[in-house]
Tab-separated table of C-alpha atoms in Angstrom:
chain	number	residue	atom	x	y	z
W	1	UNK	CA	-14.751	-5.376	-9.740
W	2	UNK	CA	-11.234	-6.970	-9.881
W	3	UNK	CA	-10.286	-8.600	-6.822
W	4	UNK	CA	-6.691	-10.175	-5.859
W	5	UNK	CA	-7.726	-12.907	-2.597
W	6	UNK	CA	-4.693	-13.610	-0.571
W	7	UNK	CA	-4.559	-16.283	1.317
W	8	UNK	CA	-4.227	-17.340	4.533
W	9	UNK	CA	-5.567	-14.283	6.278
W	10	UNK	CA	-3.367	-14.808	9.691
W	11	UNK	CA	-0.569	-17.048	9.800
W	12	UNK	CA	1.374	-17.972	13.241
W	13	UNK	CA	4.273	-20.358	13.007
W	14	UNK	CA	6.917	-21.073	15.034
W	15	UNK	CA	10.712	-20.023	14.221
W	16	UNK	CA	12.406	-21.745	11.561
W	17	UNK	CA	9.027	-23.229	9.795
W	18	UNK	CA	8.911	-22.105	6.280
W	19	UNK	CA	5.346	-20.973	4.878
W	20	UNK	CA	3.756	-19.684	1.553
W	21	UNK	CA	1.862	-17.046	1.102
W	22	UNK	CA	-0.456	-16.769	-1.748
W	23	UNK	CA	-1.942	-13.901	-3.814
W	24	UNK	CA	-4.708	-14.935	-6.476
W	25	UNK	CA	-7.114	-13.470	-9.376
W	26	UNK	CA	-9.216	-14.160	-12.068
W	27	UNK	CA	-7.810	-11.245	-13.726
W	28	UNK	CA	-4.331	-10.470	-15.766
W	29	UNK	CA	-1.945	-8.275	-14.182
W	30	UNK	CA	1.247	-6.181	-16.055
W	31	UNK	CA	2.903	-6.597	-12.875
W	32	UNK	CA	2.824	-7.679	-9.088
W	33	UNK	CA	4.239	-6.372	-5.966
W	34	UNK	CA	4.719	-7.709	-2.773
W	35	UNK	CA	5.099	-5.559	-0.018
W	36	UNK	CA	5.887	-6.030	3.865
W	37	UNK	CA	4.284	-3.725	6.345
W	38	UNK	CA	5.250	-2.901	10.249
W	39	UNK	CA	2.850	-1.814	12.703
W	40	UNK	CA	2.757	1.882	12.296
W	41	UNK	CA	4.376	2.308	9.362
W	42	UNK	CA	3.715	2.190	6.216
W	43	UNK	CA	4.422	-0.536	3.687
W	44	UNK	CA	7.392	-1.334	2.235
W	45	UNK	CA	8.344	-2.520	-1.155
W	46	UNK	CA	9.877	-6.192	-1.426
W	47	UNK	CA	9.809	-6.985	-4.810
W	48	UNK	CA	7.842	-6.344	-8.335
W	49	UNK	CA	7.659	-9.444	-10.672
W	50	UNK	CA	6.803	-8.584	-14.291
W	51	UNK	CA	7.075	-12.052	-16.473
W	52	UNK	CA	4.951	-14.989	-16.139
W	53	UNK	CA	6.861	-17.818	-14.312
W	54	UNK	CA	8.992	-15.334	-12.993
W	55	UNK	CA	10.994	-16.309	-9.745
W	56	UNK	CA	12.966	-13.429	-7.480
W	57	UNK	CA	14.237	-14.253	-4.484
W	58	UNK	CA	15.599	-12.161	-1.595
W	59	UNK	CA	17.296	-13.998	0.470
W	60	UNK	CA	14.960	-16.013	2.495
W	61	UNK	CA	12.348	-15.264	0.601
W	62	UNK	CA	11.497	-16.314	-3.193
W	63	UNK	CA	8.917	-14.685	-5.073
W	64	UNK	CA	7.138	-16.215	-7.966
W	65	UNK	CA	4.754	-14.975	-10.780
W	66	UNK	CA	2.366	-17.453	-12.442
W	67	UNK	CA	2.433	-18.577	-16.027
W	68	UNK	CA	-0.576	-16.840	-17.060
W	69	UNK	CA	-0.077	-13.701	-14.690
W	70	UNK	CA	-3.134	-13.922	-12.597
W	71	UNK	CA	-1.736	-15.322	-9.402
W	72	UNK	CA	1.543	-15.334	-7.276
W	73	UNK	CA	3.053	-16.978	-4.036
W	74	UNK	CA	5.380	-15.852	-1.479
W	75	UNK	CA	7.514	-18.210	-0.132
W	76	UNK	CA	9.706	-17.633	2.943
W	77	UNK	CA	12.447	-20.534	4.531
W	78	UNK	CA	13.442	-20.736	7.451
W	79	UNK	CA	11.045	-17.894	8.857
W	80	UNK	CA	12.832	-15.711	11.637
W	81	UNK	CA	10.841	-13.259	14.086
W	82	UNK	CA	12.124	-10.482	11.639
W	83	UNK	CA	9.573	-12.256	8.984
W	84	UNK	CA	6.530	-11.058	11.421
W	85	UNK	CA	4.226	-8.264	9.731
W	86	UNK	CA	1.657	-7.571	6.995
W	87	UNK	CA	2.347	-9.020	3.661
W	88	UNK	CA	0.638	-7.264	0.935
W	89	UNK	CA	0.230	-7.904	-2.570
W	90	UNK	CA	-0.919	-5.395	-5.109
W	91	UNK	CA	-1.159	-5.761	-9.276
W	92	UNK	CA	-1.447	-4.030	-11.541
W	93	UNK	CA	-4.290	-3.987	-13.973
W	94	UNK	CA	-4.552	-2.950	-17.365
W	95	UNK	CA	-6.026	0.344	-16.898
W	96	UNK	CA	-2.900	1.149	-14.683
W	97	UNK	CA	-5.006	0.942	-11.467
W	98	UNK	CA	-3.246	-0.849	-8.818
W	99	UNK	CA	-5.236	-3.879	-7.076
W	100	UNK	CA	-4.539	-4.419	-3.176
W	101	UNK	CA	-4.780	-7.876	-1.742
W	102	UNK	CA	-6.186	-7.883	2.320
W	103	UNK	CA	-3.021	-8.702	3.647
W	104	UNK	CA	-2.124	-12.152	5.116
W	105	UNK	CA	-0.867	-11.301	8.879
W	106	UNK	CA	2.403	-13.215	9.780
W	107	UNK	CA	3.749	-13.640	13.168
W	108	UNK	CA	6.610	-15.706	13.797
W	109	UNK	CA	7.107	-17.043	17.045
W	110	UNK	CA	10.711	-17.307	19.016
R	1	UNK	CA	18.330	10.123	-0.082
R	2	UNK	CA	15.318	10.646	2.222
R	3	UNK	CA	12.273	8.924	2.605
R	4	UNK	CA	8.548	10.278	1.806
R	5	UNK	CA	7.898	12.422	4.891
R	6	UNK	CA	4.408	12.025	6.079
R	7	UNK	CA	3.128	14.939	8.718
R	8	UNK	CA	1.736	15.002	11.335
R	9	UNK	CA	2.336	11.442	12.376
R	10	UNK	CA	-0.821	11.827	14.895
R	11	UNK	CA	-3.825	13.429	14.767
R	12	UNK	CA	-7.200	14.169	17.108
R	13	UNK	CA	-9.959	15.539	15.803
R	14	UNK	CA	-13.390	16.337	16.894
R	15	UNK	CA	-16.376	14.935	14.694
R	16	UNK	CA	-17.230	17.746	12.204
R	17	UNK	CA	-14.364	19.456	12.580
R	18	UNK	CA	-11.928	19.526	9.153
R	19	UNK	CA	-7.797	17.913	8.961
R	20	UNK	CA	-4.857	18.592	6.292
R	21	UNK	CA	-2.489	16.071	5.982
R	22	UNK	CA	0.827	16.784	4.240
R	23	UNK	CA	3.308	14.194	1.995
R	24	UNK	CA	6.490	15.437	0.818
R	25	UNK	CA	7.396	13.044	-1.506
R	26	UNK	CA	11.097	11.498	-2.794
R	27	UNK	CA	12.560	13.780	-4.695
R	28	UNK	CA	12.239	13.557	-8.322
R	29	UNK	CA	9.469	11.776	-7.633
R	30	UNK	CA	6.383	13.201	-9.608
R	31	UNK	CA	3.813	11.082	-8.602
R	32	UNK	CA	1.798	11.315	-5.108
R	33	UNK	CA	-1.109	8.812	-4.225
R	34	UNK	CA	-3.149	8.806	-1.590
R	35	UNK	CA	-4.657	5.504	0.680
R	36	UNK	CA	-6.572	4.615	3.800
R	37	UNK	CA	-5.850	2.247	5.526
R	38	UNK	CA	-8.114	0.384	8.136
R	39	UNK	CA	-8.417	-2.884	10.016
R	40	UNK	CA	-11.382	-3.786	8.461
R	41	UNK	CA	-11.219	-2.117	5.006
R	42	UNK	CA	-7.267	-3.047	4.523
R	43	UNK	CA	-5.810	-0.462	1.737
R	44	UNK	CA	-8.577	1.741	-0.132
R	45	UNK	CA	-6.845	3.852	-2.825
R	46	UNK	CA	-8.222	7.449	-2.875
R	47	UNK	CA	-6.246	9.477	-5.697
R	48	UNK	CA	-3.651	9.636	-7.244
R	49	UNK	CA	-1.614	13.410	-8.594
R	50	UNK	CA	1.120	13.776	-11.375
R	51	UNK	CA	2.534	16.725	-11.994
R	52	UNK	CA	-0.501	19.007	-9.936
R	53	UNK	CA	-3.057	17.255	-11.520
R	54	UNK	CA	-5.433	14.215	-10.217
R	55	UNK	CA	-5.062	11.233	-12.489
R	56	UNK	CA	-7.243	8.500	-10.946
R	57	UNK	CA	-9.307	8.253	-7.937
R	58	UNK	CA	-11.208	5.912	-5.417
R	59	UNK	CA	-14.695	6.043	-4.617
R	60	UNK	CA	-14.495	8.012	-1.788
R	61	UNK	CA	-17.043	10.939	-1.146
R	62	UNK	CA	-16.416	14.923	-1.777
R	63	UNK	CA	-15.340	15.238	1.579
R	64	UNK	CA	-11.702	14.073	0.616
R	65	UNK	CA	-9.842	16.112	-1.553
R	66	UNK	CA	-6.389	17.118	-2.324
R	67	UNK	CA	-4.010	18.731	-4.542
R	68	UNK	CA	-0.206	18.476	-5.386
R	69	UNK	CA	2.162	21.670	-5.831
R	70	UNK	CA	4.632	22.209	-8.423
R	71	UNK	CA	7.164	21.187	-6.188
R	72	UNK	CA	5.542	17.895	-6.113
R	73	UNK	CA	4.165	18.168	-2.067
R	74	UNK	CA	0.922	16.809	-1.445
R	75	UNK	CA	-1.669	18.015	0.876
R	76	UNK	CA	-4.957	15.717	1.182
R	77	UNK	CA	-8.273	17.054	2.986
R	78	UNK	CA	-11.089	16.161	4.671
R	79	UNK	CA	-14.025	17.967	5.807
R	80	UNK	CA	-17.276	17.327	8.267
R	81	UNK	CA	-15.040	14.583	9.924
R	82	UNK	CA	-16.767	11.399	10.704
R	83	UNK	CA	-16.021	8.623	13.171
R	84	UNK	CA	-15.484	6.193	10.236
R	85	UNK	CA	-12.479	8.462	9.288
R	86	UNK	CA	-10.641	7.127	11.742
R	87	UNK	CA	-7.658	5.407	9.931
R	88	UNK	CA	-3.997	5.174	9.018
R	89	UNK	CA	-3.577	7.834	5.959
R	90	UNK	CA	-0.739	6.279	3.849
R	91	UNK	CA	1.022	9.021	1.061
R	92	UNK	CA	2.945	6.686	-1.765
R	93	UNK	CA	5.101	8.615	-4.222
R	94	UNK	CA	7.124	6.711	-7.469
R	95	UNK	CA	8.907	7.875	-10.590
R	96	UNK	CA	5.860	7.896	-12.595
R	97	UNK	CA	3.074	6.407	-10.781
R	98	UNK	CA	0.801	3.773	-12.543
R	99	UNK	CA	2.396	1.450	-10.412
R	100	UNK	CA	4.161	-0.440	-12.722
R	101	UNK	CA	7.898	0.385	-10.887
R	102	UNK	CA	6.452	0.409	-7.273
R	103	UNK	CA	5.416	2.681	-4.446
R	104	UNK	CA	8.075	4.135	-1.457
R	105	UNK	CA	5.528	4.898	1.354
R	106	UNK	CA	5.509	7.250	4.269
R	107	UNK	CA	4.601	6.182	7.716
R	108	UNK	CA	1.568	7.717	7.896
R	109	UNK	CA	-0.840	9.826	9.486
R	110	UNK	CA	-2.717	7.669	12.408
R	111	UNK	CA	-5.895	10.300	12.638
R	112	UNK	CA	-7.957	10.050	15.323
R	113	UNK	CA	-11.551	10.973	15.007
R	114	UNK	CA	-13.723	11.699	18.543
């Protein structure tokens, strides 16, 4: 059974902190996404990395894939309340299947 | 263009009783997959349909079931309703599926099982 561990589970910082998020596996992923969800909604895509070492970044947030394509980190500066929500990564495998992280819960205080 | 529209958004049902739950995905989008979503369980994939037919899915039991229509709409079902189904129903549609390019979700159908 392929598992992707993200880590922390629950995260509460105070505004303007900056924090990484990280996703990791023993197995090889094509690709990883990273998506943000809202309470009572349903996730929404932030990014999909496809090369090893990749970096994205959108705006306050950078993205980056590892070398070997087994792990990835989410790094956000400067967090705002806006950051708050469920951050989910998912890879993909090579059978196509898509692998879902537990979420790491972010709240950003005021 | 729009979103993937996800109905109803709520849903009570009695234990035993049976639910449909409806995606209409982004158009030109052929793929529709299907998750639960729960506090405990986080995201459990249950299948996945391209163009009408099922191409992967989760280890859920028989109960759950859909089925995708040529206009690519997705209806998912589940019979003999348990407590346990209680959950967030999440409908995901993309391009192609196989997740390579990403999912759009819907907001889901919160279903409510008493």
């Amino acid at each position: 059974t392929q598992l992707l561990e993200q880590s922390p589970q629950f995260l509460s910082i105070q505004e303007g902190e900056n924090l990484t998020v990280y996703c990791n596996s023993s197995s090889v992923f094509s690709s990883l996404q990273w998506y943000r969800q809202e309470p009572g909604e349903g996730p929404v895509l932030l990014v999909t990395v496809v090369t090893g070492g990749e970096v994205k970044k959108l705006k306050r947030l950078t993205f980056q894939f590892g070398d070997a394509r087994k792990d990835s980190s989410l790094h956000i500066t400067a967090a705002q309340p806006g950051d708050t929500g469920l951050y989910l990564c998912a890879g993909v495998d090579s059978n196509y299947q898509l692998i879902w992280g537990a979420g790491t819960k972010l709240i950003i205080k005021p | 263009k729009a979103g993937v529209t996800q109905t109803p958004r709520y849903l009570i049902k009695t234990r035993g009783q049976q639910v449909t739950l409806s995606c209409s995905p982004i158009s030109g989008h052929r793929s529709v997959s299907w998750y639960q979503q729960t506090p405990g369980q986080g995201l459990q994939f249950l299948f996945e349909y391209f163009s009408e037919t099922q191409r992967n899915k989760g280890n859920f039991p028989g109960r759950f079931s859909g089925r995708q229509f040529s206009n690519s709409r997705s209806e998912m079902n589940v019979s003999t309703l348990e407590l346990g189904d209680s959950a967030l129903y999440l409908c995901a549609s993309s391009t192609l599926g196989q997740g390579n390019y990403g999912y759009t979700f819907g907001s889901g159908t919160r279903l409510t099982v008493v």
